[in-house]
């Protein structure tokens, strides 16, 4: 199965700053079938990005995804207070679907 | 409102059984594949099982194969997870999730989850 490694584990930033999150796969992700989710405490994950770079319905344009092959990035251009949360990547290009361990974006 | 609502989580002894339910509303349940995903502190998010829209096809993670069974009742807009021979490592919050696109297992709607604790 494909192992996804996210870095950094924790990102300490201030509102208005730019956040760059990385997701690296142990082997190439077929067709860039990679998504990003946001999860806040006590809540379910929320789909942000699918197919590596397409924003899900209702997601603000400050969220963007990029990458292909084994290296993917989620960028939040200007952090809003509501963006402080844990972010997970997931690949669905091969079975079983697998998740990264998450990156926590916290207020500095 | 589009939502998924899980229920049935509980404290159960090792070797015991439990059935989880997930009630769907606000979308055409019978047109979508569904999945179970669990989250534990030690292992993060982990895909458990998926089922096709008509229930004819089911898929399982190796760690639950032969112990868990996923089913659905489209007349009741409800997804089920029957869990048998439970182990301590099955302790987790279990989410049901809607598969966004047929044959592409990513999830565009999640429930709030239900907690399963396996302990003596």
Coordinates of N, CA, C and O in Angstrom, one line a residue, chain B residues 40-92:
Chain B
X40 N -8.1 6.5 15.1 CA -7.6 6.3 16.5 C -6.4 7.1 16.7 O -5.7 7.4 15.8
X41 N -6.1 7.4 18.0 CA -4.9 8.2 18.3 C -3.6 7.6 17.8 O -2.7 8.3 17.3
X42 N -3.5 6.3 17.8 CA -2.3 5.7 17.5 C -2.1 5.5 16.0 O -0.9 5.5 15.5
X43 N -3.2 5.4 15.2 CA -3.0 5.1 13.8 C -3.6 6.2 12.9 O -3.6 6.0 11.7
X44 N -4.2 7.2 13.4 CA -4.7 8.3 12.5 C -6.0 7.8 11.8 O -6.7 6.9 12.3
X45 N -6.2 8.3 10.6 CA -7.3 7.9 9.8 C -7.0 6.6 9.0 O -5.9 6.5 8.4
X46 N -7.9 5.7 9.0 CA -7.7 4.4 8.3 C -9.0 4.0 7.6 O -10.1 3.9 8.3
X47 N -8.9 3.8 6.4 CA -10.1 3.2 5.6 C -10.4 1.8 6.1 O -9.5 1.0 6.3
X48 N -11.7 1.5 6.3 CA -12.1 0.2 6.8 C -12.8 -0.6 5.8 O -12.5 -1.8 5.5
X49 N -13.8 0.0 5.1 CA -14.6 -0.7 4.2 C -15.4 0.2 3.2 O -15.6 1.4 3.5
X50 N -15.7 -0.3 2.1 CA -16.6 0.4 1.1 C -17.6 -0.5 0.6 O -17.5 -1.8 0.5
X51 N -18.7 0.1 0.1 CA -19.8 -0.7 -0.5 C -20.4 0.1 -1.7 O -20.4 1.3 -1.7
X52 N -20.7 -0.7 -2.7 CA -21.2 0.0 -3.9 C -22.7 0.5 -3.7 O -23.3 0.2 -2.7
X53 N -23.1 1.3 -4.6 CA -24.4 2.0 -4.4 C -25.6 1.0 -4.2 O -26.5 1.3 -3.4
X54 N -25.5 -0.2 -4.9 CA -26.6 -1.1 -4.8 C -26.3 -2.2 -3.7 O -27.1 -3.1 -3.6
X55 N -25.2 -2.1 -3.1 CA -24.8 -3.1 -2.1 C -24.2 -4.4 -2.6 O -23.9 -5.3 -1.8
X56 N -24.1 -4.5 -3.9 CA -23.7 -5.8 -4.5 C -22.2 -6.0 -4.4 O -21.7 -7.2 -4.5
X57 N -21.4 -5.0 -4.2 CA -20.0 -5.1 -4.0 C -19.5 -4.5 -2.7 O -19.9 -3.4 -2.3
X58 N -18.7 -5.3 -2.0 CA -18.1 -4.8 -0.7 C -16.6 -5.0 -0.7 O -16.1 -5.9 -1.4
X59 N -15.9 -4.2 0.0 CA -14.4 -4.2 0.0 C -14.0 -3.9 1.5 O -14.6 -3.1 2.2
X60 N -12.9 -4.6 1.9 CA -12.5 -4.4 3.3 C -11.0 -4.3 3.4 O -10.2 -4.8 2.6
X61 N -10.6 -3.5 4.4 CA -9.1 -3.5 4.7 C -8.7 -4.9 5.3 O -9.5 -5.6 5.9
X62 N -7.5 -5.3 5.0 CA -7.0 -6.6 5.4 C -7.2 -6.8 6.9 O -7.5 -7.9 7.4
X63 N -7.1 -5.7 7.7 CA -7.1 -5.9 9.2 C -8.5 -6.2 9.7 O -8.6 -6.5 10.9
X64 N -9.5 -6.0 8.9 CA -10.9 -6.3 9.4 C -11.6 -7.4 8.5 O -12.7 -7.8 8.9
X65 N -10.9 -7.8 7.5 CA -11.5 -8.8 6.6 C -11.8 -10.1 7.3 O -11.0 -10.6 8.1
X66 N -13.0 -10.6 7.1 CA -13.5 -11.8 7.8 C -14.1 -11.5 9.2 O -14.7 -12.4 9.8
X67 N -13.9 -10.3 9.7 CA -14.5 -10.0 11.0 C -15.6 -8.9 10.9 O -16.6 -9.0 11.7
X68 N -15.5 -8.0 9.9 CA -16.5 -6.9 9.8 C -17.3 -7.2 8.5 O -16.7 -7.7 7.5
X69 N -18.5 -6.8 8.5 CA -19.4 -6.9 7.3 C -20.1 -5.5 7.1 O -20.8 -5.1 8.1
X70 N -20.0 -5.0 5.9 CA -20.7 -3.8 5.6 C -21.9 -4.1 4.8 O -21.9 -4.9 3.8
X71 N -23.0 -3.5 5.1 CA -24.3 -3.6 4.3 C -25.0 -2.3 4.2 O -24.7 -1.4 4.9
X72 N -26.1 -2.3 3.5 CA -26.9 -1.1 3.4 C -28.3 -1.5 3.1 O -28.6 -2.5 2.5
X73 N -29.2 -0.6 3.5 CA -30.7 -0.7 3.2 C -31.1 0.6 2.5 O -31.3 1.6 3.2
X74 N -31.1 0.6 1.2 CA -31.4 1.8 0.5 C -32.9 2.3 0.7 O -33.2 3.4 0.5
X75 N -33.8 1.4 1.1 CA -35.1 1.8 1.4 C -35.2 2.6 2.7 O -36.1 3.4 2.9
X76 N -34.2 2.4 3.5 CA -34.1 3.2 4.8 C -33.0 4.2 4.8 O -32.8 4.8 5.9
X77 N -32.3 4.3 3.7 CA -31.2 5.3 3.6 C -30.2 5.1 4.7 O -29.7 6.1 5.4
X78 N -29.9 3.8 5.0 CA -29.0 3.5 6.1 C -27.9 2.6 5.7 O -28.1 1.6 5.0
X79 N -26.7 2.9 6.2 CA -25.5 2.0 6.1 C -25.2 1.4 7.4 O -25.5 1.9 8.5
X80 N -24.7 0.1 7.3 CA -24.4 -0.6 8.5 C -23.0 -1.1 8.5 O -22.4 -1.4 7.5
X81 N -22.4 -1.3 9.7 CA -21.2 -2.0 9.9 C -21.3 -3.0 11.0 O -21.4 -2.6 12.2
X82 N -21.3 -4.3 10.7 CA -21.4 -5.4 11.7 C -19.9 -5.7 12.0 O -19.2 -6.1 11.2
X83 N -19.6 -5.6 13.3 CA -18.2 -5.8 13.8 C -18.2 -7.0 14.7 O -18.9 -7.0 15.8
X84 N -17.5 -8.1 14.4 CA -17.4 -9.3 15.2 C -16.0 -9.5 15.6 O -15.0 -8.9 15.0
X85 N -15.8 -10.3 16.6 CA -14.4 -10.7 17.1 C -13.6 -9.4 17.3 O -12.4 -9.3 16.8
X86 N -14.1 -8.5 18.0 CA -13.5 -7.2 18.2 C -12.2 -7.3 19.0 O -12.1 -8.1 20.0
X87 N -11.2 -6.5 18.7 CA -9.9 -6.5 19.3 C -9.7 -5.1 19.9 O -10.3 -4.1 19.4
X88 N -8.7 -5.0 20.8 CA -8.4 -3.7 21.4 C -8.0 -2.7 20.3 O -8.3 -1.5 20.4
X89 N -7.3 -3.2 19.2 CA -6.8 -2.3 18.2 C -8.0 -1.8 17.3 O -7.7 -0.9 16.4
X90 N -9.2 -2.3 17.5 CA -10.3 -1.7 16.8 C -10.9 -0.5 17.4 O -11.8 0.1 16.9
X91 N -10.4 -0.1 18.6 CA -10.9 1.0 19.3 C -10.6 2.3 18.5 O -9.5 2.5 18.1
X92 N -11.7 3.0 18.2 CA -11.5 4.2 17.3 C -12.9 4.9 17.3 O -13.9 4.4 17.6

